[in-house]
Every structure is written in C-alpha cells, then in structure tokens.
Amino acid sequence: MMTDTSAATRVRSRTLTFRTVRPDDPAAAPMLADLEREYDERYGDDLGEPASVEIHRYPPEQFTAPLGRFVLLYEGDQLVAGGAFKPFDEQTVELKRIWTAPSERGRGLAAEVVRELESEARGRGYSRVYLTTGPRQPEAVRLYRRLGYTPLYDLTLPAEEVGIHPFEKALTPAAPAAPAAPTGTGASAVAAARDRPVVPLRHPLRWVTAALVLVVLLNLAQTLFTNPSWEWPRVGKWLFSPAILTGLQLTLVATALSAVISFAGGVLLAIARLSRNPVLSSLAWGYVWLFRSVPLILVLVFLYNLGNLYPSVGIGIPFGPQFSVPTANLLSDLAIGVTALSLSEIAYASEIVRAGVLAVDHGQREAAQALGLPRHRQFLRIVLPQALRSIVPAFVNQVVGLLKASSLLFYVSLLDLFGVVQNLSSTYPTDIIPLLVVATIWYLVLTSAVSVVQYHVERWTARGTVRVLPATPLQRVWLAVRRHRPVVRTSAEVTTANHDDGKVI
C-alpha cells in the first residue's frame, strides 16, 4: 500500500498519474482557483462568506502527512483532477476539495480520486470516511451515492431545504491481492474498459417533446405578427390612452384596498374561527359558509341595490333611539365595489390564514407557552411569522383572482379597466379586438408585477427555514453567463517538470 512516506507518484494506467503535493504548492493553484470560481458561481454570497474563506479555512498541515493527503491527478503533463482528505476524528477522515477540470468531466476521474483517497485512508488504519457537499451540486451527490456513500439527511426534502448534504462510508479492510492480470488481449481489454468514458443517459423523448412544443409556439407567434386582424398599430394607440389609464388606476385602487381589507379581515376571522369561544367560532364558520356560497356578482348587485332594502342605515339601541343616514349618501360606487370584493375575499382569506396557522408545529406554541408569553404575543411573534410561509403563496393567488374579479365592477357602474374597454368598444366598434388586446396586456402586466412581489416575499419568509436561499432568476442568469466563460489557464497548471515525482512530501 502506497502512503505519503513512500514515493509520491502512483500510476493507475498508462497515462493517469497521481502526485502528492501540499495545498500551498504552486501545482495545486489552478485547482484551488477553479474550485473558488465554481463555488462563487453556484452560491454567490448565499453562504454568508466568499468561497476563498472555505478554500483557505484549514492550514496546509491538515492535508499533509502524517495527518492528511492532497493529491493531483495528471494525464501526461496536464492536471485533470484532484482531491484531499484531513482527519475528522480518531477513526474518520473527511474528504475535501474533490475536483475535476471543467474540460475533463464525465470521464469518471473524480471517482478515481475518491478511490485513491479511500485506499490511502484505509492503509493508515482509518475505518470511516465523512464528507459534505452543497445543495447546488447534484452531480457530486450522484457521484458519492454511486460510490457507496450513505446520505445523512432526509432524502424526501428538497436540496435547498436540506442545505449542506453530509455523507459517510465505512472503509472495509483491504482485500487480499488479486492474481496477476492476464497479459495480451485480456490485459488490453481491461485497460480499455478502465479508460472508457462515462456516457450520459440519453433522453430522446424529452427532446422530441420539447421540439414539438417549440413548433407549436412558433406557429402561434407567427399568427400574432402576420395576422392583420390583430391591428397592432391600433393596440399601440390605445395602450396608453388617458381613458385606459384612468380605468387602470381605478382597478389598482379597488384591488389594493380590497386586498388589504380582506387580509386583515381574514386574520381576524381566522382567529375567531380558532377561538375557544363557541359564539365567535360559530359566527366565523357561518360567515365563511355564507360568502363562499354566494357568487361575487350577486354580492355586488345586492349591495348596489341595498338602498331599496334599507333606505337608511344607522346604529343605536335596538327598538330604541337610532342614529341613521341615507344609504345613498353613505356608500359611493367605489365603496360598494370595494365592500363587496372585501366581504367575499375575507371568507377565502380566513381559510388560508387558518390553514397556515394550523401548519405551524404544535411544539412552537408549547415553547411559547413555556416562556410565559401572553396568547396575543404567541400569535403575533411566534405563530403568524412562521405561518406566513404557507399563507403568502395561497393569498397572492387570491390577490391575482381579486385583480381579475375587479372587472365585475363594471356591472355596478364603475369604469375600471374592463369597463373602459367595454365602453370604448361600443363607441369604436372597429377597434374591439385591439381594445381587448390592450386589456389583456395590462392584466398580464399587473399579474406579473404581483408575482414578482410574491417571489420576494416568499424568499423573505423562507429565511428561517433553509440554510441557503435559492438564487433569484437574475442571479441564475448571471451565474449561467459566468459558468460559460472560458477558463484562463495559468502557466502553473502545465508546469510540472520542476516537481520531483519521487520526492517525499
């Protein structure tokens, strides 16, 4: 068994040569520089520190004999892979810096490095190997599992939720030496099999499906720009017209007011539904039952005609003095619209909030009670912040639905975006299609803006549940651009003649 006290060069085939060096050796500089570049591309600042901190976290002595080992794998005079191990405990070594040159990946070189390090650790009397990898290195996870490493994390969780992926493997004692390999044709076949590159799994059906989808999309795009009936010049004329922008403003105001009121009302109604008070719980259930059963358009029309049922509304002592005002003076058209939207959405928002609260682990409430926190502080400081992670996606979907439902305000004499388009279509019957396209574009813009807000709110509420936040779309694009930049090789990467292969490091 070859160790660091023997010759530092080991040959596994005609061309692949292992060379033992120190981490601060100039020969290792290209490998460490590429590792640092790749860590920065994949994780950026999500780990809370630059990659250079991790690369230089441990002193070089940790990776040199008698404590550890740092190996470089050469093919001829070209550096193609490398790796290292350091002591973890008395019986365990930890693998670090497993690397393959970007141009040499897919050949199984990293597996060769891992096997070499395992063999060295076994020869030194270690019985276990431990290692970790990040959530954005699925190829490393596949490598370690293929080499027999056991994951020390929940395999059912998403990679970003797991965070750092730990693995372990028991080192079995070295097997007795195998008989000498046959010479001649048999030896050539063994060498050829060992040098055979790893061929990735093909997915022809996936590519065929993608091609068909692209063909359909290209046909749709062609009809959009070649069919004169779309009348794109007229669309450009109406897109920013004052009438359209006025309707758009009313849509935004009604949606924003209704969203705020419905969320606040939904939280209160959910608290009442979860209350131990049977009166509050029953009333909350009845409210949800009523407004989830009645269509929104019916609520709008009913409130619009509320003056026929109650000419005046007021407050006072039942069957006693009353303070009242005429209904027509109390509720404007916008107030009627916002009230109807809010009353209907509160029922749905309360169920969303209630589901989010029930999703919080009961142990959180028990811990808050053990700290002696009042019930309202338990809810506001412990339960609700954790429930927001489940509440936000569902409630934003409701906001998107609310944005589209605001088009029903047209039926109670409110000229929102849809109402303005309807009126203009009656006035300009030849521009019906362009006006409908204008309304579609603005609704797409609004829902897209809401989706962007949702994405960032979800990232903010996920800070306490994942170790590393996923990259934003812009960060992913930037990392993809950086990943495809050509790697500038330094002279140290190819300068190997100055190293004494037989020198004991």
Coordinates of C-alpha atoms in Angstrom, one line a residue:
M1 CA 0.0 0.0 0.0
M2 CA 1.5 3.4 -1.1
T3 CA 1.4 6.2 1.6
D4 CA 2.9 9.6 1.9
T5 CA 6.1 8.0 3.3
S6 CA 6.6 6.3 0.0
A7 CA 7.1 7.6 -3.5
A8 CA 4.5 10.3 -4.2
T9 CA 3.8 9.1 -7.7
R10 CA 1.3 6.3 -8.4
V11 CA 0.3 5.1 -11.9
R12 CA -3.1 3.5 -12.4
S13 CA -2.9 3.3 -16.2
R14 CA -0.6 4.2 -19.0
T15 CA -1.5 7.9 -18.8
L16 CA -3.1 8.8 -15.4
T17 CA -0.6 9.6 -12.7
F18 CA -1.3 10.6 -9.0
R19 CA 1.1 13.1 -7.5
T20 CA 1.1 14.0 -3.8
V21 CA 1.7 17.7 -3.0
R22 CA 1.0 20.3 -0.4
P23 CA -2.1 22.6 -0.7
D24 CA 0.2 25.6 -1.0
D25 CA 2.3 24.0 -3.7
P26 CA 2.1 26.1 -7.0
A27 CA 1.0 23.0 -8.8
A28 CA -2.3 23.0 -6.8
A29 CA -3.0 26.7 -7.5
P30 CA -5.1 26.1 -10.7
M31 CA -7.2 23.5 -9.0
L32 CA -7.9 25.7 -6.0
A33 CA -8.6 28.8 -8.2
D34 CA -11.1 26.8 -10.3
L35 CA -12.8 25.5 -7.1
E36 CA -13.1 29.0 -5.8
R37 CA -14.6 30.2 -9.1
E38 CA -17.1 27.4 -9.2
Y39 CA -18.2 27.9 -5.6
D40 CA -18.8 31.6 -6.2
E41 CA -20.8 30.9 -9.4
R42 CA -23.0 28.4 -7.7
Y43 CA -23.5 30.0 -4.3
G44 CA -22.5 33.7 -4.6
D45 CA -23.0 35.3 -1.2
D46 CA -25.7 32.9 -0.2
L47 CA -23.4 31.0 2.2
G48 CA -22.6 34.2 4.1
E49 CA -19.0 34.3 3.1
P50 CA -16.9 34.2 -0.2
A51 CA -15.6 30.9 -1.5
S52 CA -12.0 31.9 -0.7
V53 CA -12.8 31.6 3.0
E54 CA -13.7 28.0 2.6
I55 CA -10.8 27.2 0.3
H56 CA -8.3 28.6 2.8
R57 CA -10.1 27.6 6.0
Y58 CA -7.7 24.9 7.1
P59 CA -3.9 25.1 7.4
P60 CA -1.9 23.2 4.8
E61 CA -0.6 20.8 7.5
Q62 CA -4.1 19.3 7.8
F63 CA -3.7 17.9 4.3
T64 CA -0.1 16.6 4.5
A65 CA 1.4 13.5 6.2
P66 CA 1.0 12.3 8.8
L67 CA -2.4 14.0 9.2
G68 CA -3.8 14.0 5.7
R69 CA -3.1 13.9 2.0
F70 CA -3.5 16.2 -1.0
V71 CA -3.3 14.5 -4.5
L72 CA -3.3 15.8 -8.0
L73 CA -4.2 13.5 -11.0
Y74 CA -2.3 14.1 -14.2
E75 CA -2.8 12.8 -17.6
G76 CA 0.6 13.2 -19.2
D77 CA 1.6 16.7 -18.1
Q78 CA -2.0 18.0 -17.8
L79 CA -3.7 18.4 -14.5
V80 CA -7.2 16.8 -14.8
A81 CA -8.4 16.2 -11.2
G82 CA -7.5 16.3 -7.6
G83 CA -8.7 16.0 -4.0
A84 CA -7.7 15.7 -0.4
F85 CA -8.6 14.4 3.0
K86 CA -7.9 15.6 6.5
P87 CA -8.5 13.9 9.9
F88 CA -12.1 14.2 11.2
D89 CA -11.8 12.1 14.4
E90 CA -9.6 9.2 15.5
Q91 CA -11.3 6.7 13.2
T92 CA -12.6 9.1 10.4
V93 CA -11.1 11.1 7.6
E94 CA -13.0 13.9 5.9
L95 CA -12.8 14.3 2.1
K96 CA -12.3 17.8 0.8
R97 CA -11.6 19.6 -2.5
I98 CA -12.8 16.9 -4.8
W99 CA -12.3 18.5 -8.2
T100 CA -12.2 17.7 -11.9
A101 CA -11.1 20.1 -14.6
P102 CA -14.2 21.5 -16.5
S103 CA -12.9 20.2 -19.8
E104 CA -12.4 16.6 -18.4
R105 CA -15.7 16.0 -16.7
G106 CA -17.8 12.9 -17.5
R107 CA -14.8 10.6 -17.6
G108 CA -15.0 9.2 -14.0
L109 CA -11.9 11.0 -12.9
A110 CA -13.4 12.2 -9.6
A111 CA -14.3 8.6 -8.8
E112 CA -10.7 7.7 -9.3
V113 CA -9.6 10.4 -6.9
V114 CA -12.1 9.3 -4.3
R115 CA -10.9 5.7 -4.5
E116 CA -7.3 6.7 -4.2
L117 CA -8.0 8.8 -1.1
E118 CA -10.1 5.9 0.4
S119 CA -7.3 3.5 -0.3
E120 CA -4.8 5.8 1.4
A121 CA -7.1 6.3 4.4
R122 CA -7.6 2.6 4.7
G123 CA -3.9 2.0 4.6
R124 CA -3.4 4.4 7.5
G125 CA -5.9 2.5 9.7
Y126 CA -9.0 4.7 9.3
S127 CA -12.3 2.9 9.3
R128 CA -14.7 5.6 8.2
V129 CA -14.9 8.4 5.6
Y130 CA -17.1 11.6 6.1
L131 CA -17.8 14.3 3.6
T132 CA -20.2 17.1 2.8
T133 CA -21.4 18.8 -0.4
G134 CA -23.6 21.8 -1.2
P135 CA -27.3 21.8 -2.3
R136 CA -26.4 23.0 -5.8
Q137 CA -24.0 20.2 -6.7
P138 CA -26.3 17.3 -7.8
E139 CA -23.5 15.7 -9.8
A140 CA -21.5 15.4 -6.6
V141 CA -24.4 13.8 -4.8
R142 CA -24.8 11.3 -7.6
L143 CA -21.1 10.5 -7.5
Y144 CA -21.0 9.8 -3.8
R145 CA -24.1 7.7 -3.8
R146 CA -22.7 5.7 -6.7
L147 CA -19.5 5.1 -4.8
G148 CA -21.5 3.7 -1.8
Y149 CA -21.7 6.7 0.5
T150 CA -24.7 6.9 2.8
P151 CA -26.7 10.2 2.9
L152 CA -27.0 11.5 6.5
Y153 CA -30.1 13.7 5.6
D154 CA -33.7 13.3 4.7
L155 CA -33.9 12.3 1.1
T156 CA -37.5 13.4 0.8
L157 CA -36.7 17.1 1.3
P158 CA -35.7 19.5 -1.5
A159 CA -32.0 20.1 -1.8
E160 CA -32.2 23.8 -0.9
E161 CA -34.2 22.9 2.3
V162 CA -31.6 20.3 3.3
G163 CA -28.7 22.7 2.8
I164 CA -25.4 21.1 3.4
H165 CA -25.5 17.4 2.4
P166 CA -23.5 15.1 4.7
F167 CA -22.4 11.6 3.7
E168 CA -20.5 8.8 5.4
K169 CA -18.9 5.4 4.3
A170 CA -17.4 2.6 6.2
L171 CA -14.0 1.5 5.0
T172 CA -13.7 -2.2 4.7
P173 CA -10.4 -3.9 5.3
A174 CA -8.2 -4.2 2.2
A175 CA -8.9 -7.4 0.2
P176 CA -6.2 -9.9 -0.5
A177 CA -4.1 -9.2 -3.6
A178 CA -5.8 -10.5 -6.7
P179 CA -4.0 -12.8 -9.1
A180 CA -1.9 -11.0 -11.7
A181 CA -3.9 -9.7 -14.6
P182 CA -3.6 -11.7 -17.8
T183 CA -1.3 -10.4 -20.4
G184 CA -2.0 -10.0 -24.1
T185 CA -5.6 -9.5 -25.3
G186 CA -7.2 -9.8 -21.8
A187 CA -5.0 -7.1 -20.3
S188 CA -5.7 -4.8 -23.3
A189 CA -9.4 -5.3 -22.8
V190 CA -9.2 -4.5 -19.1
A191 CA -7.2 -1.3 -19.8
A192 CA -9.7 -0.3 -22.5
A193 CA -12.6 -0.8 -20.2
R194 CA -11.0 1.2 -17.4
D195 CA -10.3 4.1 -19.8
R196 CA -13.8 4.1 -21.3
P197 CA -15.5 7.5 -20.8
V198 CA -18.8 7.7 -18.9
V199 CA -21.6 8.3 -21.4
P200 CA -24.5 10.4 -20.0
L201 CA -28.0 8.9 -20.1
R202 CA -29.9 9.9 -23.3
H203 CA -33.4 11.4 -23.2
P204 CA -34.7 11.3 -26.8
L205 CA -38.4 11.6 -25.8
R206 CA -37.7 14.7 -23.8
W207 CA -36.1 16.4 -26.7
V208 CA -38.8 15.3 -29.2
T209 CA -41.5 16.7 -26.8
A210 CA -39.6 20.0 -26.4
A211 CA -39.2 20.3 -30.2
L212 CA -43.0 19.8 -30.8
V213 CA -43.8 22.4 -28.1
L214 CA -41.4 24.8 -29.8
V215 CA -43.0 24.2 -33.2
V216 CA -46.5 25.0 -31.7
L217 CA -45.2 28.1 -30.0
L218 CA -43.5 29.4 -33.2
N219 CA -46.7 28.9 -35.1
L220 CA -48.7 30.9 -32.5
A221 CA -46.0 33.6 -32.6
Q222 CA -46.3 33.7 -36.4
T223 CA -50.0 34.2 -36.3
L224 CA -49.7 37.0 -33.8
F225 CA -47.4 39.0 -36.1
T226 CA -48.7 38.0 -39.5
N227 CA -52.5 38.1 -39.0
P228 CA -53.6 41.7 -39.9
S229 CA -56.8 41.3 -37.8
W230 CA -54.7 41.9 -34.6
E231 CA -54.2 45.5 -35.7
W232 CA -51.1 46.1 -33.7
P233 CA -50.8 49.8 -34.6
R234 CA -54.3 50.4 -33.1
V235 CA -53.1 48.5 -30.0
G236 CA -50.2 50.9 -29.6
K237 CA -52.6 53.8 -30.0
W238 CA -54.9 52.6 -27.2
L239 CA -52.4 51.2 -24.8
F240 CA -51.6 54.4 -23.0
S241 CA -54.7 56.4 -23.8
P242 CA -56.0 58.6 -20.9
A243 CA -59.3 56.7 -20.7
I244 CA -57.5 53.3 -20.4
L245 CA -55.1 54.7 -17.8
T246 CA -58.0 56.1 -15.8
G247 CA -59.7 52.7 -15.7
L248 CA -56.4 51.1 -14.8
Q249 CA -56.0 53.4 -11.9
L250 CA -59.4 52.5 -10.6
T251 CA -58.6 48.8 -11.0
L252 CA -55.4 49.2 -8.9
V253 CA -57.2 51.2 -6.2
A254 CA -60.1 48.8 -5.8
T255 CA -57.8 45.8 -5.8
A256 CA -55.3 47.3 -3.4
L257 CA -58.0 48.4 -0.9
S258 CA -59.8 45.0 -1.1
A259 CA -56.6 43.0 -0.7
V260 CA -55.6 44.9 2.5
I261 CA -59.1 44.8 4.0
S262 CA -59.6 41.1 3.1
F263 CA -56.2 40.0 4.6
A264 CA -56.8 42.0 7.8
G265 CA -60.4 40.7 8.0
G266 CA -59.2 37.2 7.1
V267 CA -56.7 37.2 10.0
L268 CA -59.4 38.3 12.5
L269 CA -61.9 35.8 11.1
A270 CA -59.4 33.0 11.3
I271 CA -58.6 33.9 15.0
A272 CA -62.4 33.9 15.7
R273 CA -62.7 30.5 13.9
L274 CA -59.9 29.1 16.0
S275 CA -61.2 30.6 19.2
R276 CA -62.4 28.5 22.1
N277 CA -65.4 30.9 22.4
P278 CA -68.3 28.9 20.8
V279 CA -70.2 32.1 19.8
L280 CA -67.2 33.6 17.9
S281 CA -66.3 30.3 16.3
S282 CA -69.8 29.6 15.2
L283 CA -70.3 33.1 13.7
A284 CA -66.9 32.9 11.9
W285 CA -67.9 29.5 10.4
G286 CA -71.3 30.9 9.4
Y287 CA -69.7 33.9 7.7
V288 CA -67.3 31.7 5.7
W289 CA -70.2 29.4 4.7
L290 CA -72.3 32.3 3.5
F291 CA -69.8 34.2 1.4
R292 CA -68.2 31.1 -0.1
S293 CA -71.6 30.0 -1.2
V294 CA -72.8 33.3 -2.8
P295 CA -71.3 34.4 -6.2
L296 CA -69.4 37.7 -6.2
I297 CA -71.6 39.2 -8.9
L298 CA -74.6 38.6 -6.7
V299 CA -73.0 40.3 -3.7
L300 CA -72.1 43.3 -5.9
V301 CA -75.6 43.7 -7.3
F302 CA -77.2 43.1 -3.9
L303 CA -75.1 45.9 -2.3
Y304 CA -75.7 48.2 -5.2
N305 CA -79.5 47.9 -4.5
L306 CA -79.1 48.0 -0.8
G307 CA -80.9 51.3 -0.7
N308 CA -84.1 49.6 -1.9
L309 CA -84.0 47.3 1.1
Y310 CA -82.6 49.8 3.7
P311 CA -83.2 53.5 2.6
S312 CA -81.1 54.5 5.6
V313 CA -78.6 52.8 7.8
G314 CA -77.6 53.7 11.4
I315 CA -76.7 52.5 14.8
G316 CA -78.4 52.7 18.1
I317 CA -80.3 50.8 20.8
P318 CA -82.5 48.0 19.4
F319 CA -86.1 49.2 19.3
G320 CA -84.8 52.5 20.8
P321 CA -83.2 55.7 19.6
Q322 CA -81.2 55.4 16.3
F323 CA -78.6 57.5 14.5
S324 CA -79.1 56.9 10.8
V325 CA -78.0 58.4 7.4
P326 CA -79.4 57.8 3.9
T327 CA -77.8 54.7 2.3
A328 CA -77.2 56.5 -0.9
N329 CA -75.1 59.2 0.9
L330 CA -73.1 56.6 2.9
L331 CA -71.8 54.3 0.1
S332 CA -70.4 55.6 -3.1
D333 CA -70.0 53.4 -6.1
L334 CA -66.3 52.7 -5.3
A335 CA -67.2 52.0 -1.6
I336 CA -69.8 49.5 -2.8
G337 CA -67.4 47.8 -5.1
V338 CA -64.6 47.5 -2.5
T339 CA -67.0 46.4 0.2
A340 CA -68.4 43.6 -2.0
L341 CA -65.0 42.4 -3.1
S342 CA -63.7 42.5 0.5
L343 CA -66.7 40.7 2.0
S344 CA -66.3 37.9 -0.4
E345 CA -62.5 37.7 -0.2
I346 CA -62.4 37.7 3.6
A347 CA -64.1 34.3 3.6
Y348 CA -61.4 32.8 1.5
A349 CA -58.5 34.7 3.2
S350 CA -59.6 33.5 6.6
E351 CA -59.4 29.8 5.5
I352 CA -55.9 30.5 4.0
V353 CA -54.8 32.1 7.3
R354 CA -56.3 29.3 9.3
A355 CA -54.6 26.6 7.3
G356 CA -51.3 28.4 7.7
V357 CA -51.7 28.7 11.4
L358 CA -52.6 25.0 11.7
A359 CA -49.5 24.1 9.7
V360 CA -47.2 25.6 12.4
D361 CA -45.7 22.8 14.5
H362 CA -47.5 22.5 17.8
G363 CA -44.2 22.4 19.6
Q364 CA -43.7 26.1 18.7
R365 CA -46.8 27.0 20.7
E366 CA -45.7 24.8 23.6
A367 CA -42.3 26.6 23.6
A368 CA -44.0 30.0 23.6
Q369 CA -46.3 29.0 26.4
A370 CA -43.3 27.7 28.4
L371 CA -41.7 31.1 28.0
G372 CA -44.8 32.6 29.6
L373 CA -45.7 34.7 26.6
P374 CA -49.3 36.1 26.5
R375 CA -51.6 34.5 23.9
H376 CA -51.6 37.5 21.7
R377 CA -47.8 37.7 21.6
Q378 CA -47.6 34.0 21.0
F379 CA -49.8 34.5 17.9
L380 CA -48.1 37.7 16.6
R381 CA -44.5 36.9 17.4
I382 CA -44.3 33.1 17.1
V383 CA -47.1 31.6 15.2
L384 CA -48.0 34.1 12.5
P385 CA -44.5 34.8 11.2
Q386 CA -44.0 31.0 10.6
A387 CA -47.5 30.6 9.2
L388 CA -46.7 33.4 6.6
R389 CA -44.6 30.9 4.7
S390 CA -47.7 28.8 3.9
I391 CA -50.1 31.8 3.7
V392 CA -48.2 34.0 1.2
P393 CA -48.4 31.8 -1.9
A394 CA -52.1 31.0 -1.5
F395 CA -53.1 34.5 -0.6
V396 CA -51.2 36.0 -3.5
N397 CA -53.1 33.6 -5.7
Q398 CA -56.3 35.1 -4.2
V399 CA -55.0 38.6 -4.9
V400 CA -54.5 37.7 -8.6
G401 CA -58.0 36.4 -8.6
L402 CA -59.2 39.6 -6.9
L403 CA -57.4 41.6 -9.6
K404 CA -59.4 39.8 -12.3
A405 CA -62.6 39.8 -10.3
S406 CA -62.4 43.6 -10.2
S407 CA -63.6 43.5 -13.8
L408 CA -67.1 42.8 -12.4
L409 CA -67.2 46.3 -11.0
F410 CA -68.4 47.3 -14.5
Y411 CA -71.8 45.9 -13.6
V412 CA -72.3 48.4 -10.8
S413 CA -71.4 51.4 -12.9
L414 CA -67.7 51.6 -12.1
L415 CA -65.5 52.2 -15.1
D416 CA -62.5 50.1 -14.2
L417 CA -60.1 48.8 -16.9
F418 CA -62.6 46.3 -18.3
G419 CA -65.4 48.8 -18.0
V420 CA -63.5 51.4 -20.0
V421 CA -62.7 48.8 -22.7
Q422 CA -66.3 47.9 -22.9
N423 CA -67.4 51.5 -23.3
L424 CA -64.8 52.2 -25.9
S425 CA -65.7 49.1 -27.8
S426 CA -69.3 50.4 -28.0
T427 CA -68.0 53.8 -29.3
Y428 CA -65.4 52.4 -31.7
P429 CA -66.8 49.1 -32.9
T430 CA -64.0 48.6 -35.4
D431 CA -61.4 48.5 -32.6
I432 CA -62.9 45.7 -30.5
I433 CA -60.0 43.3 -31.0
P434 CA -57.3 46.0 -30.3
L435 CA -59.1 47.1 -27.2
L436 CA -59.4 43.6 -25.9
V437 CA -55.7 43.0 -26.6
V438 CA -54.9 46.2 -24.6
A439 CA -56.9 44.9 -21.6
T440 CA -55.1 41.6 -21.9
I441 CA -51.7 43.3 -21.9
W442 CA -52.5 45.4 -18.8
Y443 CA -53.9 42.4 -16.9
L444 CA -50.7 40.4 -17.8
V445 CA -48.5 43.3 -16.6
L446 CA -50.4 43.6 -13.3
T447 CA -50.4 39.9 -12.5
S448 CA -46.7 39.7 -13.4
A449 CA -45.9 42.5 -11.0
V450 CA -47.9 40.8 -8.3
S451 CA -45.9 37.5 -9.0
V452 CA -42.6 39.4 -8.6
V453 CA -43.7 40.7 -5.2
Q454 CA -44.8 37.2 -4.2
Y455 CA -41.5 35.8 -5.2
H456 CA -39.5 38.2 -3.0
V457 CA -41.9 37.9 -0.1
E458 CA -41.6 34.1 -0.2
R459 CA -37.8 34.5 -0.1
W460 CA -38.0 36.8 2.9
T461 CA -40.3 34.4 4.8
A462 CA -38.1 31.4 4.0
R463 CA -35.0 32.8 5.7
G464 CA -35.6 30.8 8.8
T465 CA -36.4 27.5 7.1
V466 CA -33.5 27.0 4.7
R467 CA -29.8 27.4 5.2
V468 CA -29.1 28.8 1.8
L469 CA -31.7 30.9 -0.1
P470 CA -32.1 29.9 -3.7
A471 CA -30.7 32.2 -6.4
T472 CA -33.0 34.7 -7.9
P473 CA -33.8 34.5 -11.7
L474 CA -31.3 37.3 -12.4
Q475 CA -28.7 35.6 -10.3
R476 CA -29.2 32.3 -12.1
V477 CA -28.8 34.1 -15.5
W478 CA -25.7 35.8 -14.3
L479 CA -24.2 32.6 -12.9
A480 CA -25.0 30.8 -16.2
V481 CA -23.2 33.5 -18.1
R482 CA -20.2 33.3 -15.9
R483 CA -20.2 29.5 -16.0
H484 CA -19.8 29.5 -19.7
R485 CA -16.9 32.0 -19.7
P486 CA -13.7 30.3 -20.9
V487 CA -11.3 29.4 -18.1
V488 CA -7.9 31.1 -18.4
R489 CA -5.2 28.6 -17.6
T490 CA -2.1 29.8 -15.8
S491 CA 1.4 28.6 -16.5
A492 CA 1.4 26.8 -13.1
E493 CA -1.2 24.4 -14.4
V494 CA 1.1 23.0 -17.1
T495 CA 4.4 23.4 -15.4
T496 CA 5.2 20.0 -13.8
A497 CA 8.7 19.4 -14.9
N498 CA 10.1 21.1 -11.8
H499 CA 8.5 18.6 -9.5
D500 CA 10.4 15.6 -8.3
D501 CA 7.9 12.8 -8.7
G502 CA 9.9 10.7 -6.2
K503 CA 10.2 13.4 -3.6
V504 CA 8.7 12.6 -0.2
I505 CA 6.2 15.5 0.7

